[in-house]
Structure formats: C-alpha cells, structure tokens
Short mmCIF file of C-alpha atoms in Angstrom, two decimals:
data_model
loop_
_atom_site.label_atom_id
_atom_site.label_comp_id
_atom_site.label_asym_id
_atom_site.label_seq_id
_atom_site.Cartn_x
_atom_site.Cartn_y
_atom_site.Cartn_z
CA UNK A 24 -10.92 -28.91 1.24
CA UNK A 25 -10.76 -30.29 4.61
CA UNK A 26 -14.40 -31.36 5.10
CA UNK A 27 -16.70 -30.13 8.20
CA UNK A 28 -16.78 -33.63 9.52
CA UNK A 29 -12.96 -33.48 9.85
CA UNK A 30 -13.52 -31.45 12.95
CA UNK A 31 -16.25 -33.87 14.33
CA UNK A 32 -13.18 -36.33 14.71
CA UNK A 33 -11.82 -33.67 17.12
CA UNK A 34 -15.23 -33.19 18.90
CA UNK A 35 -15.54 -29.79 17.45
CA UNK A 36 -18.24 -28.21 14.93
CA UNK A 37 -17.11 -26.23 12.25
CA UNK A 38 -17.89 -22.72 13.52
CA UNK A 39 -15.13 -20.44 11.59
CA UNK A 40 -15.42 -19.46 8.13
CA UNK A 41 -13.17 -21.97 5.87
CA UNK A 42 -12.31 -19.16 3.29
CA UNK A 43 -8.44 -18.95 3.41
CA UNK A 44 -6.05 -20.26 0.65
CA UNK A 45 -2.67 -21.42 0.60
CA UNK A 46 -1.07 -17.99 0.01
CA UNK A 47 -3.58 -16.63 2.87
CA UNK A 48 -2.33 -19.58 5.53
CA UNK A 49 1.59 -18.63 4.36
CA UNK A 50 0.89 -14.84 4.73
CA UNK A 51 -0.53 -15.38 8.37
CA UNK A 52 2.94 -17.30 9.31
CA UNK A 53 4.87 -14.65 7.30
CA UNK A 54 3.55 -11.48 8.53
CA UNK A 55 3.53 -12.50 12.07
CA UNK A 56 7.40 -13.00 11.86
CA UNK A 57 7.49 -9.69 9.27
CA UNK A 58 10.85 -9.15 8.27
CA UNK A 59 10.60 -5.68 7.62
CA UNK A 60 8.80 -4.56 11.18
CA UNK A 61 11.35 -6.75 13.08
CA UNK A 62 14.52 -6.31 11.72
CA UNK A 63 14.01 -2.75 11.74
CA UNK A 64 13.04 -2.97 15.55
CA UNK A 65 16.13 -4.48 16.47
CA UNK A 66 18.87 -3.97 14.04
CA UNK A 67 20.36 -1.08 15.59
CA UNK A 68 20.42 -3.15 19.31
CA UNK A 69 21.90 -6.28 17.62
CA UNK A 70 24.61 -4.22 16.11
CA UNK A 71 25.18 -2.10 19.58
CA UNK A 72 26.13 -5.87 21.10
CA UNK A 73 27.90 -8.08 18.37
CA UNK A 74 28.89 -5.25 15.76
CA UNK A 75 29.28 -7.12 12.42
CA UNK A 76 29.44 -10.35 14.04
CA UNK A 77 25.89 -10.37 15.06
CA UNK A 78 25.12 -11.46 11.64
CA UNK A 79 26.01 -14.78 12.63
CA UNK A 80 23.14 -15.26 15.48
CA UNK A 81 21.04 -15.04 12.33
CA UNK A 82 21.85 -18.37 10.38
CA UNK A 83 21.98 -20.43 14.06
CA UNK A 84 18.66 -18.81 14.99
CA UNK A 85 17.43 -19.73 11.51
CA UNK A 86 18.82 -23.50 11.71
CA UNK A 87 17.34 -23.96 15.17
CA UNK A 88 13.81 -22.66 14.47
CA UNK A 89 13.71 -24.51 11.07
CA UNK A 90 14.04 -27.87 13.41
CA UNK A 91 11.19 -26.42 15.62
CA UNK A 92 8.86 -25.77 12.24
CA UNK A 93 9.58 -29.38 11.05
CA UNK A 94 8.07 -30.91 14.19
CA UNK A 95 5.40 -28.39 14.09
CA UNK A 96 4.44 -29.08 10.58
CA UNK A 97 3.92 -32.97 11.46
CA UNK A 98 1.59 -31.89 14.12
CA UNK A 99 -0.20 -29.35 11.59
CA UNK A 100 -0.98 -32.19 9.34
CA UNK A 101 -2.28 -34.30 12.17
CA UNK A 102 -4.08 -31.76 14.02
CA UNK A 103 -5.34 -29.04 11.67
CA UNK A 104 -6.85 -26.73 14.42
CA UNK A 105 -7.45 -23.43 15.56
CA UNK A 106 -4.73 -22.57 18.43
CA UNK A 107 -2.12 -24.44 16.89
CA UNK A 108 0.64 -24.76 20.00
CA UNK A 109 -2.22 -25.26 22.50
CA UNK A 110 -4.00 -27.67 20.54
CA UNK A 111 -0.83 -29.73 20.06
CA UNK A 112 0.54 -29.24 23.49
CA UNK A 113 -3.07 -30.73 25.05
CA UNK A 114 -2.68 -33.97 22.89
CA UNK A 115 0.87 -34.50 23.70
CA UNK A 116 0.84 -33.53 27.21
CA UNK A 117 -2.37 -33.95 29.30
CA UNK A 118 -3.36 -31.90 32.41
CA UNK A 119 -1.67 -29.06 33.46
CA UNK A 120 1.26 -29.08 31.41
CA UNK A 121 -0.86 -29.30 28.09
CA UNK A 122 -2.97 -26.13 29.30
CA UNK A 123 0.35 -24.38 30.64
CA UNK A 124 1.63 -24.31 26.91
CA UNK A 125 -1.56 -22.73 25.64
CA UNK A 126 -1.46 -20.08 28.40
CA UNK A 127 2.10 -19.36 27.96
CA UNK A 128 1.77 -18.84 24.48
CA UNK A 129 -1.33 -16.73 24.82
CA UNK A 130 0.51 -14.52 27.45
CA UNK A 131 3.55 -14.35 24.82
CA UNK A 132 1.28 -13.49 22.17
CA UNK A 133 -0.09 -10.37 24.19
CA UNK A 134 3.28 -9.16 24.78
CA UNK A 135 4.27 -9.77 21.36
CA UNK A 136 1.57 -7.77 20.13
CA UNK A 137 2.44 -4.82 22.38
CA UNK A 138 6.18 -4.99 21.06
CA UNK A 139 4.77 -5.14 17.40
CA UNK A 140 2.45 -2.16 18.02
CA UNK A 141 5.41 0.13 19.17
CA UNK A 142 7.64 -0.91 16.21
CA UNK A 143 5.67 2.26 14.65
CA UNK A 144 7.98 4.56 16.89
CA UNK A 145 11.08 3.10 14.88
CA UNK A 146 9.65 4.03 11.53
CA UNK A 147 7.44 6.93 11.59
CA UNK A 148 9.06 9.81 13.24
CA UNK A 149 11.69 9.18 10.22
CA UNK A 150 9.11 9.64 7.73
CA UNK A 151 7.66 12.68 9.36
CA UNK A 152 8.85 14.56 12.27
CA UNK A 153 5.10 15.52 13.16
CA UNK A 154 4.59 11.83 14.09
CA UNK A 155 6.56 12.59 17.28
CA UNK A 156 4.01 13.66 19.33
CA UNK A 157 5.82 13.71 22.81
CA UNK A 158 8.82 15.76 23.28
CA UNK A 159 11.77 15.94 20.63
CA UNK A 160 13.99 12.68 21.28
CA UNK A 161 12.02 9.67 18.99
CA UNK A 162 14.52 7.24 20.00
CA UNK A 163 12.53 4.47 21.97
CA UNK A 164 15.35 4.08 24.59
CA UNK A 165 14.62 8.30 25.90
CA UNK A 166 11.39 9.18 27.97
CA UNK A 167 10.15 10.90 25.21
CA UNK A 168 10.61 8.19 22.42
CA UNK A 169 9.21 5.53 25.01
CA UNK A 170 5.98 8.01 25.88
CA UNK A 171 5.33 8.31 22.14
CA UNK A 172 5.67 4.77 21.18
CA UNK A 173 2.92 4.12 23.58
CA UNK A 174 0.59 6.53 21.85
CA UNK A 175 1.60 5.40 18.41
CA UNK A 176 1.05 1.62 19.41
CA UNK A 177 -1.99 2.38 21.11
CA UNK A 178 -3.78 4.03 18.22
CA UNK A 179 -2.36 1.04 16.07
CA UNK A 180 -3.98 -1.75 18.46
CA UNK A 181 -7.37 0.03 18.40
CA UNK A 182 -7.18 -0.67 14.44
CA UNK A 183 -5.96 -3.90 14.40
CA UNK A 184 -8.91 -4.64 16.96
CA UNK A 185 -11.47 -3.29 14.50
CA UNK A 186 -10.34 -5.02 11.96
CA UNK A 187 -9.83 -8.65 13.62
CA UNK A 188 -13.58 -8.33 14.89
CA UNK A 189 -14.76 -7.84 11.27
CA UNK A 190 -14.23 -10.87 10.29
CA UNK A 191 -11.38 -13.41 8.37
CA UNK A 192 -12.06 -12.07 4.83
CA UNK A 193 -10.97 -8.63 5.82
CA UNK A 194 -7.99 -9.52 7.57
CA UNK A 195 -7.02 -11.77 4.53
CA UNK A 196 -7.47 -8.79 2.25
CA UNK A 197 -5.26 -6.50 4.18
CA UNK A 198 -2.86 -9.73 5.29
CA UNK A 199 -2.44 -10.57 1.14
CA UNK A 200 -1.83 -7.06 0.27
CA UNK A 201 0.33 -6.03 3.13
CA UNK A 202 2.68 -9.15 2.40
CA UNK A 203 2.78 -8.65 -1.05
CA UNK A 204 3.98 -4.96 -0.41
CA UNK A 205 6.46 -6.55 1.93
CA UNK A 206 7.91 -9.34 -0.08
CA UNK A 207 8.27 -6.68 -2.97
CA UNK A 208 9.91 -4.32 -0.28
CA UNK A 209 12.61 -6.74 0.94
CA UNK A 210 13.60 -7.60 -2.74
CA UNK A 211 14.05 -3.53 -3.43
CA UNK A 212 15.61 -3.21 -0.35
CA UNK A 213 18.39 -6.21 -0.73
CA UNK A 214 18.86 -5.16 -4.33
CA UNK A 215 19.30 -1.68 -3.74
CA UNK A 216 21.37 -1.99 -0.71
CA UNK A 217 23.63 -4.50 -2.65
CA UNK A 218 23.76 -2.03 -5.40
CA UNK A 219 25.28 0.71 -3.43
CA UNK A 220 27.36 -1.12 -0.98
CA UNK A 221 30.62 0.19 0.25
CA UNK A 222 32.39 -3.08 1.55
CA UNK A 223 32.25 -6.62 0.67
CA UNK A 224 30.03 -9.47 2.40
CA UNK A 225 33.38 -10.33 4.41
CA UNK A 226 32.24 -7.36 6.58
CA UNK A 227 30.57 -10.36 8.74
CA UNK A 228 33.87 -12.13 9.37
CA UNK A 229 35.22 -9.33 11.58
CA UNK A 230 34.56 -6.78 14.26
CA UNK A 231 34.05 -3.06 13.19
CA UNK A 232 37.33 -1.22 13.32
CA UNK A 233 38.33 -0.20 17.32
CA UNK A 234 35.48 -2.27 18.61
CA UNK A 235 35.48 -5.84 20.25
CA UNK A 236 31.81 -7.21 20.71
CA UNK A 237 33.39 -10.44 22.60
CA UNK A 238 31.34 -13.59 23.19
CA UNK A 239 28.85 -12.19 25.21
CA UNK A 240 28.18 -9.31 23.37
CA UNK A 241 27.41 -11.70 20.16
CA UNK A 242 25.21 -13.79 22.54
CA UNK A 243 23.20 -10.62 23.52
CA UNK A 244 22.63 -9.86 20.40
CA UNK A 245 20.87 -13.18 19.34
CA UNK A 246 17.55 -11.63 21.13
CA UNK A 247 17.28 -9.77 17.55
CA UNK A 248 17.36 -12.87 15.50
CA UNK A 249 15.40 -15.05 18.38
CA UNK A 250 12.77 -12.14 18.39
CA UNK A 251 12.09 -12.19 14.38
CA UNK A 252 12.10 -15.61 13.93
CA UNK A 253 9.10 -16.97 15.79
CA UNK A 254 5.21 -16.72 15.21
CA UNK A 255 5.72 -18.95 12.17
CA UNK A 256 2.96 -21.24 13.85
CA UNK A 257 0.27 -18.83 12.97
CA UNK A 258 0.19 -20.55 9.96
CA UNK A 259 -1.22 -23.36 11.58
CA UNK A 260 -3.46 -21.44 13.90
CA UNK A 261 -5.82 -20.24 10.88
CA UNK A 262 -6.29 -23.93 9.97
CA UNK A 263 -9.80 -24.24 10.33
CA UNK A 264 -10.41 -21.57 8.07
CA UNK A 265 -7.87 -22.87 5.70
CA UNK A 266 -9.01 -24.91 2.57
CA UNK A 267 -7.42 -28.51 2.51
CA UNK A 268 -5.65 -27.66 5.83
CA UNK A 269 -4.08 -30.74 6.35
CA UNK A 270 -1.72 -30.16 3.38
CA UNK A 271 -1.86 -26.38 3.34
CA UNK A 272 -0.59 -25.65 7.03
CA UNK A 273 2.50 -27.78 7.28
CA UNK A 274 3.64 -26.17 3.93
CA UNK A 275 2.63 -22.86 5.09
CA UNK A 276 4.38 -23.12 8.21
CA UNK A 277 7.90 -24.14 6.51
CA UNK A 278 7.50 -21.80 3.65
CA UNK A 279 6.94 -18.90 6.45
CA UNK A 280 10.21 -19.70 8.28
CA UNK A 281 12.24 -20.44 5.37
CA UNK A 282 11.30 -17.14 3.45
CA UNK A 283 11.39 -14.97 6.62
CA UNK A 284 14.68 -16.57 7.57
CA UNK A 285 16.56 -16.03 4.27
CA UNK A 286 15.23 -12.73 3.41
CA UNK A 287 16.18 -11.30 6.61
CA UNK A 288 19.45 -12.86 6.38
CA UNK A 289 19.99 -11.10 3.28
CA UNK A 290 18.71 -7.66 4.61
CA UNK A 291 21.24 -8.04 7.55
CA UNK A 292 24.17 -8.73 5.27
CA UNK A 293 23.44 -6.10 2.61
CA UNK A 294 22.94 -3.32 5.30
CA UNK A 295 25.98 -3.91 6.78
CA UNK A 296 27.97 -3.73 3.47
CA UNK A 297 26.16 -0.52 2.44
CA UNK A 298 26.24 1.52 5.63
CA UNK A 299 28.22 4.52 5.15
CA UNK A 300 30.16 3.84 8.39
CA UNK A 301 30.52 1.18 10.92
CA UNK A 302 31.98 3.34 13.96
CA UNK A 303 30.18 6.61 13.67
CA UNK A 304 27.29 5.41 16.09
CA UNK A 305 24.60 5.80 13.67
CA UNK A 306 24.41 2.33 12.53
CA UNK A 307 23.77 1.17 16.38
CA UNK A 308 21.90 4.44 17.37
CA UNK A 309 19.43 4.96 14.50
CA UNK A 310 19.62 1.30 12.64
CA UNK A 311 18.46 0.53 9.60
CA UNK A 312 16.28 3.72 8.99
CA UNK A 313 19.98 5.43 8.88
CA UNK A 314 20.96 3.19 6.26
CA UNK A 315 17.88 3.43 4.33
CA UNK A 316 18.15 7.34 4.17
CA UNK A 317 21.78 7.53 3.45
CA UNK A 318 21.59 5.05 0.83
CA UNK A 319 18.47 5.89 -1.29
CA UNK A 320 18.49 9.65 -0.11
CA UNK A 321 15.52 11.57 2.16
CA UNK A 322 12.80 11.42 -0.30
CA UNK A 323 13.14 7.81 -1.75
CA UNK A 324 14.14 6.53 1.51
CA UNK A 325 10.89 8.00 3.25
CA UNK A 326 8.73 6.37 0.63
CA UNK A 327 10.27 3.01 1.58
CA UNK A 328 10.14 3.74 5.33
CA UNK A 329 6.42 4.15 4.61
CA UNK A 330 6.55 0.46 3.19
CA UNK A 331 7.88 -0.30 6.50
CA UNK A 332 5.05 1.51 8.35
CA UNK A 333 2.55 -0.66 6.62
CA UNK A 334 4.66 -4.05 7.30
CA UNK A 335 4.30 -3.00 11.03
CA UNK A 336 0.76 -2.46 10.70
CA UNK A 337 0.05 -6.25 9.10
CA UNK A 338 2.63 -7.72 11.26
CA UNK A 339 0.46 -6.24 14.32
CA UNK A 340 -2.78 -7.26 12.80
CA UNK A 341 -1.79 -10.83 12.19
CA UNK A 342 -0.25 -11.40 15.79
CA UNK A 343 -3.48 -10.20 17.12
CA UNK A 344 -5.42 -12.64 14.63
CA UNK A 345 -3.32 -15.53 15.71
CA UNK A 346 -3.94 -14.48 19.68
CA UNK A 347 -7.85 -14.40 19.03
CA UNK A 348 -7.81 -18.20 17.58
CA UNK A 349 -5.82 -19.17 20.24
CA UNK A 350 -8.14 -17.63 22.91
CA UNK A 351 -11.09 -18.97 21.04
CA UNK A 352 -9.54 -22.63 21.00
CA UNK A 353 -8.86 -22.48 24.78
CA UNK A 354 -12.29 -21.08 25.45
CA UNK A 355 -14.16 -23.47 23.79
CA UNK A 356 -12.61 -26.22 25.53
CA UNK A 357 -13.60 -24.21 29.07
CA UNK A 358 -9.72 -23.69 29.50
CA UNK A 359 -10.43 -19.92 30.13
CA UNK A 360 -12.31 -17.87 32.52
CA UNK A 361 -15.44 -16.57 30.88
CA UNK A 362 -14.91 -19.27 28.10
CA UNK A 363 -18.44 -19.14 26.81
CA UNK A 364 -18.26 -15.44 26.19
CA UNK A 365 -14.94 -15.94 24.96
CA UNK A 366 -15.64 -18.95 22.45
CA UNK A 367 -19.07 -17.28 21.04
CA UNK A 368 -18.72 -16.53 17.28
CA UNK A 369 -20.45 -14.08 15.46
CA UNK A 370 -23.12 -14.70 13.08
CA UNK A 371 -22.57 -11.78 11.03
CA UNK A 372 -18.71 -11.43 10.73
CA UNK A 373 -18.02 -15.23 11.28
CA UNK A 374 -15.08 -14.49 13.85
CA UNK A 375 -14.74 -14.47 17.77
CA UNK A 376 -15.30 -10.76 18.56
CA UNK A 377 -14.85 -11.05 22.44
CA UNK A 378 -11.06 -12.11 22.12
CA UNK A 379 -10.20 -9.39 19.86
CA UNK A 380 -11.40 -7.04 22.22
CA UNK A 381 -9.58 -8.86 25.15
CA UNK A 382 -6.59 -9.11 23.52
CA UNK A 383 -6.27 -5.55 21.98
CA UNK A 384 -7.20 -4.17 25.63
CA UNK A 385 -4.50 -6.04 27.60
CA UNK A 386 -2.11 -5.12 25.12
CA UNK A 387 -3.19 -1.34 25.30
CA UNK A 388 -2.72 -2.03 29.22
CA UNK A 389 0.73 -3.27 29.25
CA UNK A 390 2.15 -0.34 27.00
CA UNK A 391 0.26 2.18 29.42
CA UNK A 392 1.60 0.50 32.48
CA UNK A 393 4.91 1.34 30.86
CA UNK A 394 4.25 5.11 29.68
CA UNK A 395 7.43 6.91 29.32
CA UNK A 396 9.67 3.48 30.47
CA UNK A 397 12.93 3.94 28.49
CA UNK A 398 13.31 0.11 29.10
CA UNK A 399 9.91 -0.54 27.52
CA UNK A 400 11.33 -1.73 24.09
CA UNK A 401 14.02 -4.11 25.61
CA UNK A 402 12.35 -5.70 28.41
CA UNK A 403 9.06 -6.36 26.38
CA UNK A 404 11.09 -7.79 23.55
CA UNK A 405 13.33 -10.02 25.56
CA UNK A 406 10.37 -11.54 27.79
CA UNK A 407 8.15 -12.06 24.77
CA UNK A 408 11.15 -14.40 23.34
CA UNK A 409 11.60 -16.31 26.59
CA UNK A 410 7.68 -17.14 26.81
CA UNK A 411 7.11 -18.00 23.48
CA UNK A 412 10.26 -20.47 23.04
CA UNK A 413 8.85 -21.63 26.35
CA UNK A 414 5.43 -22.68 25.09
CA UNK A 415 7.12 -23.96 21.99
CA UNK A 416 9.45 -26.26 24.21
CA UNK A 417 6.20 -27.35 25.82
CA UNK A 418 5.51 -28.89 22.56
CA UNK A 419 8.78 -30.39 21.33
CA UNK A 420 9.42 -31.67 24.59
CA UNK A 421 6.52 -33.83 25.04
CA UNK A 422 6.58 -35.07 21.54
CA UNK A 423 10.26 -35.94 21.69
CA UNK A 424 9.10 -38.34 24.84
CA UNK A 425 6.27 -39.83 22.63
CA UNK A 426 8.98 -40.49 19.63
CA UNK A 427 11.22 -42.13 22.17
CA UNK A 428 8.37 -44.21 23.47
CA UNK A 429 7.40 -45.43 19.81
CA UNK A 430 3.87 -43.75 20.46
CA UNK A 431 4.48 -40.99 17.29
CA UNK A 432 4.59 -43.27 14.04
CA UNK A 433 4.53 -41.85 10.42
CA UNK A 434 1.05 -41.21 8.85
CA UNK A 435 1.10 -42.46 5.07
CA UNK A 436 -0.14 -39.44 2.69
CA UNK A 437 0.80 -37.09 5.35
CA UNK A 438 3.81 -34.71 5.94
CA UNK A 439 6.07 -36.87 8.35
CA UNK A 440 9.99 -36.41 9.18
CA UNK A 441 10.44 -40.22 9.32
CA UNK A 442 13.33 -41.81 10.80
CA UNK A 443 14.88 -38.08 11.25
CA UNK A 444 12.13 -37.46 13.74
CA UNK A 445 13.97 -38.20 16.96
CA UNK A 446 17.28 -36.49 15.81
CA UNK A 447 15.24 -33.38 14.47
CA UNK A 448 13.09 -33.16 17.61
CA UNK A 449 15.90 -33.88 19.77
CA UNK A 450 17.98 -31.18 18.51
CA UNK A 451 14.87 -28.80 18.49
CA UNK A 452 14.40 -29.27 22.16
CA UNK A 453 18.13 -28.45 22.67
CA UNK A 454 17.97 -25.28 20.99
CA UNK A 455 15.07 -24.29 22.67
CA UNK A 456 16.43 -24.47 26.11
CA UNK A 457 20.00 -22.98 25.17
CA UNK A 458 17.99 -19.75 23.58
CA UNK A 459 15.54 -19.61 26.78
CA UNK A 460 18.71 -19.40 28.79
CA UNK A 461 20.49 -17.05 26.80
CA UNK A 462 17.75 -14.53 26.49
CA UNK A 463 16.37 -14.47 29.96
CA UNK A 464 20.23 -14.16 31.37
CA UNK A 465 19.82 -11.10 33.73
CA UNK A 466 21.84 -8.70 31.35
CA UNK A 467 21.57 -4.85 32.54
CA UNK A 468 22.15 -3.67 28.81
CA UNK A 469 18.70 -5.65 28.24
CA UNK A 470 16.74 -5.05 31.11
CA UNK A 471 17.99 -2.32 33.11
CA UNK A 472 19.43 0.19 30.22
CA UNK A 473 19.24 2.93 32.74
CA UNK A 474 21.48 1.64 35.10
CA UNK A 475 19.15 1.39 37.92
CA UNK A 476 20.93 -1.46 39.84
CA UNK A 477 17.19 -2.90 40.43
CA UNK A 478 17.46 -6.55 40.82
CA UNK A 479 13.85 -7.08 40.00
CA UNK A 480 14.29 -5.19 36.59
CA UNK A 481 17.40 -7.78 35.90
CA UNK A 482 15.22 -10.77 36.29
CA UNK A 483 11.85 -9.58 34.80
CA UNK A 484 11.29 -12.37 32.11
CA UNK A 485 12.40 -14.80 34.87
CA UNK A 486 9.77 -13.18 37.47
CA UNK A 487 7.09 -13.01 34.63
CA UNK A 488 7.06 -16.61 33.78
CA UNK A 489 7.50 -17.81 37.49
CA UNK A 490 4.32 -15.25 38.26
CA UNK A 491 2.54 -16.77 34.97
CA UNK A 492 2.90 -20.33 36.04
CA UNK A 493 2.06 -19.49 39.65
CA UNK A 494 -1.26 -17.36 38.58
CA UNK A 495 -1.94 -20.20 36.08
CA UNK A 496 -2.08 -22.84 38.52
CA UNK A 497 -4.28 -21.23 41.24
CA UNK A 498 -6.77 -19.50 38.62
CA UNK A 499 -6.81 -22.08 36.03
CA UNK A 500 -10.59 -23.24 35.27
CA UNK A 501 -11.66 -26.76 34.88
CA UNK A 502 -11.80 -27.34 30.96
CA UNK A 503 -14.53 -29.17 29.56
CA UNK A 504 -13.50 -33.00 28.47
CA UNK A 505 -12.05 -32.60 25.11
CA UNK A 506 -11.98 -35.90 23.14
CA UNK A 507 -9.66 -38.49 23.75
CA UNK A 508 -6.84 -38.75 20.95
CA UNK A 509 -4.10 -40.64 22.70
CA UNK A 510 -4.83 -43.79 21.35
CA UNK A 511 -5.10 -42.40 17.88
CA UNK A 512 -1.70 -41.08 18.32
CA UNK A 513 -0.59 -44.52 19.41
CA UNK A 514 -2.10 -46.00 15.92
CA UNK A 515 -0.62 -43.20 14.07
CA UNK A 516 -3.94 -41.59 13.01
CA UNK A 517 -6.19 -38.85 14.24
#
C-alpha cells in the first residue's frame, strides 16, 4: 500500500480515501475507453468513410496508443498522483507549457463527457421507441435525433454528477459491476457474431462491392479508433485512491489499453463478418444496433443493447470521475480560478464535490448549446480527440526531451522502458502529431455534415484549440509554488 508520507514527498497531504484495489484501478481506465459505448457510437461512422477497410485503422491506432501508454506507465510509477496528465506535464515542462497540458486535458475531458453522454441516443431508441422523446427520427445526424440526444445526455449527466459527489466507494461499486458486465458483453458479442458469420475474416481486405473508400475515406474513418482508444490514463488519475499505486497504476494503464484495443478489434471484425449486407446502407446508417438485432433477433438484441446502455452510463460516470480528479489536482496547486473551493474535499464522502458539480454543469451547457444541431455528434467527437491527443503530446514531447538529455534514468524496482525509452517515446510523439493533423483536417463530412459551406464549422477543432490556448494564457491564475522535483528527475528518484 502506498503510504501517506509518499504524498508528502510531493508536497501534498493524503485527503482522498485510498480504498481502490487493482481491478478498480483497471476498471477506471477500461470504462473510460468503454468498447461497447464508443464502438457502438462510431461503427456506422467508420464504415461510412472506410467501408470494411476502416478495420485497419484500428490496429494502427492501438499500436500508437500503446506507445503512449508505455511512456505513461513509467510516469505513473514515478508520480502516483491524482490528475495524471497534469501532474506529469507539470514536472516535465515548467511554466505555462506544463499548465497548458492540464488545461487542455480538462477541456478535452469535459468535451468527452458530453460526447459519451449523447451515446445513449445510439442505443436507447433501439431498445424502446419511447426513449425517442423528440420527433420520430432517432439518427443523431437528424435535428430530432440530435435534440433527443441532448435530453437523454442531460439526464445521464445529472445522475453521474450525483454519484461522483457521493464518494469513491459508490463510484467503484458501480464501475466494477459495470465493467464486469461490459467484459461479459464483449465476449458474448464476439462469440455470437462469430457463430452467425456469413463471410470470412478476409472481408477486411477489400472494399464492399460497388464501393471505393479511397485513402482519404480510410484516414477519415480513423476518427472511430482514435476516439475509442483514449482515456486509459484515468487508471493513473485515481492513483491517490489506489492501494500500492506505484505498482498498480502502471499495470492498470497498460491493461486498460490492451484489453480495450484487442476487444474492440474483435468486435469490429466479427461485426463485419456477421452483417447481413455490406451494401444496403444499413451498416453505415444504423451501425452495430442493426447487426445486433439482425443476428440475435429482436428480443435478444434489445437485451444486449440494454447492456450497452449500462456501459454508456458507466463510461460517462468514469469520464467524469477522471475529470473531477484533474480539477482537484490543478485546484490544490492554485492552478484554476476558485481553487480553494474546487480543492476542498467533503469530510463526509471523502471526495471533491465542487468539481463534480462544475464538470457536470459545463458538459450539460455544451449539450444545450448544440440542441437540435445535426453536427453535434461528429463535431464534439472530433474536437475531443484533437484536444486530448494534444494534451498527451504535451507530456510525451517534453519527456522525450528529458530522455535525449539524459535526465530520465531508469529507477530500480519500478516500471521502466530502459534502453527502449527513446525509440518508444519518439514513436509516440510522431504518432500523436500525425493523428492530430489527420483528425483536425477540415473535412466537411465530419465538421459540416449539413453542407452549409461555412468555413468556421470546418475549422472548429483548430479554432477551439486556438481559443483555449489564448483564454488559458490570458486568464490563467498564478499557481501556488509546487515542490521542486526536477532534481529528483535528474537523480532518478522522486
């Protein structure tokens, strides 16, 4: 168990309750990724752009994110602190650049929180038509579907905010049960789809008959895998509440990305094998719910989709949990407005209540601003990927500089890449840059699905990042001095 005085070396007191085991830490990262939530959200999108060939974006993104996860695992062993990305960047890049990583990650988490909440729209109307409260078209690209997504998402965010304010033990219980249900659901789904497959795995080697995705379409379809496979760092963000965090957190980070990546890859390929048709438009229009109901039948299909809805709830809950820990970590350093209030921990629940209310409120506000907007889904999704990947890059980039200068030596007894550190870290930086450019590319199919031709819509992720940097620079508070750990990095011990 990580002793309370371990935090004292970083200048902090043990305020959060250290009650999470290894599975709960893994569950935090896995449920943020949430295969069932995110693959169901974007399967139709990926197929629309890339056809069966969009499968190949998955192993590429998995390999790239595994490189990032390996570097994060090293940092989790050295800095087992709440707020992961912010804490790591703060030690690797002093001043505004280190703070910016936390700021961008915070914005990315809020956007991801909103994006996860609206995933209920992809599932619930297929379970029961009564969940379509507005209009008759449940598609998220329609005005009525987008409006209904905001209503369902808002209700979900109210629930997750209440749970996050209730304490980490309640969160862990819900999360552990939800992750177990999701893992079982993934196994059942893959086996069931494989059993009823109507074509072989070679389906991923060719375009669907009569279609031609092209390299541009395949690159655009990478948004699906890029969106699914981030957030695994949440397994380290709850380090101050995890027992034996220096050993448990690195393993939890790696397990989260590997289990999610391999499970998601299996879902994608078996869904393509079992889909009744690749060319009737249903796979692109309705996505995985179409395959599920076609293969398992209406009744069993609805039961399985209900399990997916549970995964959406748990995913949203965990994203908010990570967001709360990030706000708390930055606030106790005085790095956010109203830091005193945001860094206070409830004596009754042992959790920061104000960050839960703030994160839930901002996510709901983001949804309400886009009420009835058909571009809601793809725009929020693409923007969240760009912002979070940039935050990751603000960690892997400075870490690579430290390695090249010989200021990040291996530590005996802790997870380390050893002589592979520089090539793995360098490849992670290259991957991050390439993916940011690819997803932020001004494609009308993602950022202007209505074809309005308005330039600001096409450039929304770039404008969002630019505005976030400017606002952050102008409004950033002066943080309280944090303990100087740079000499410790040079010596190889925190």
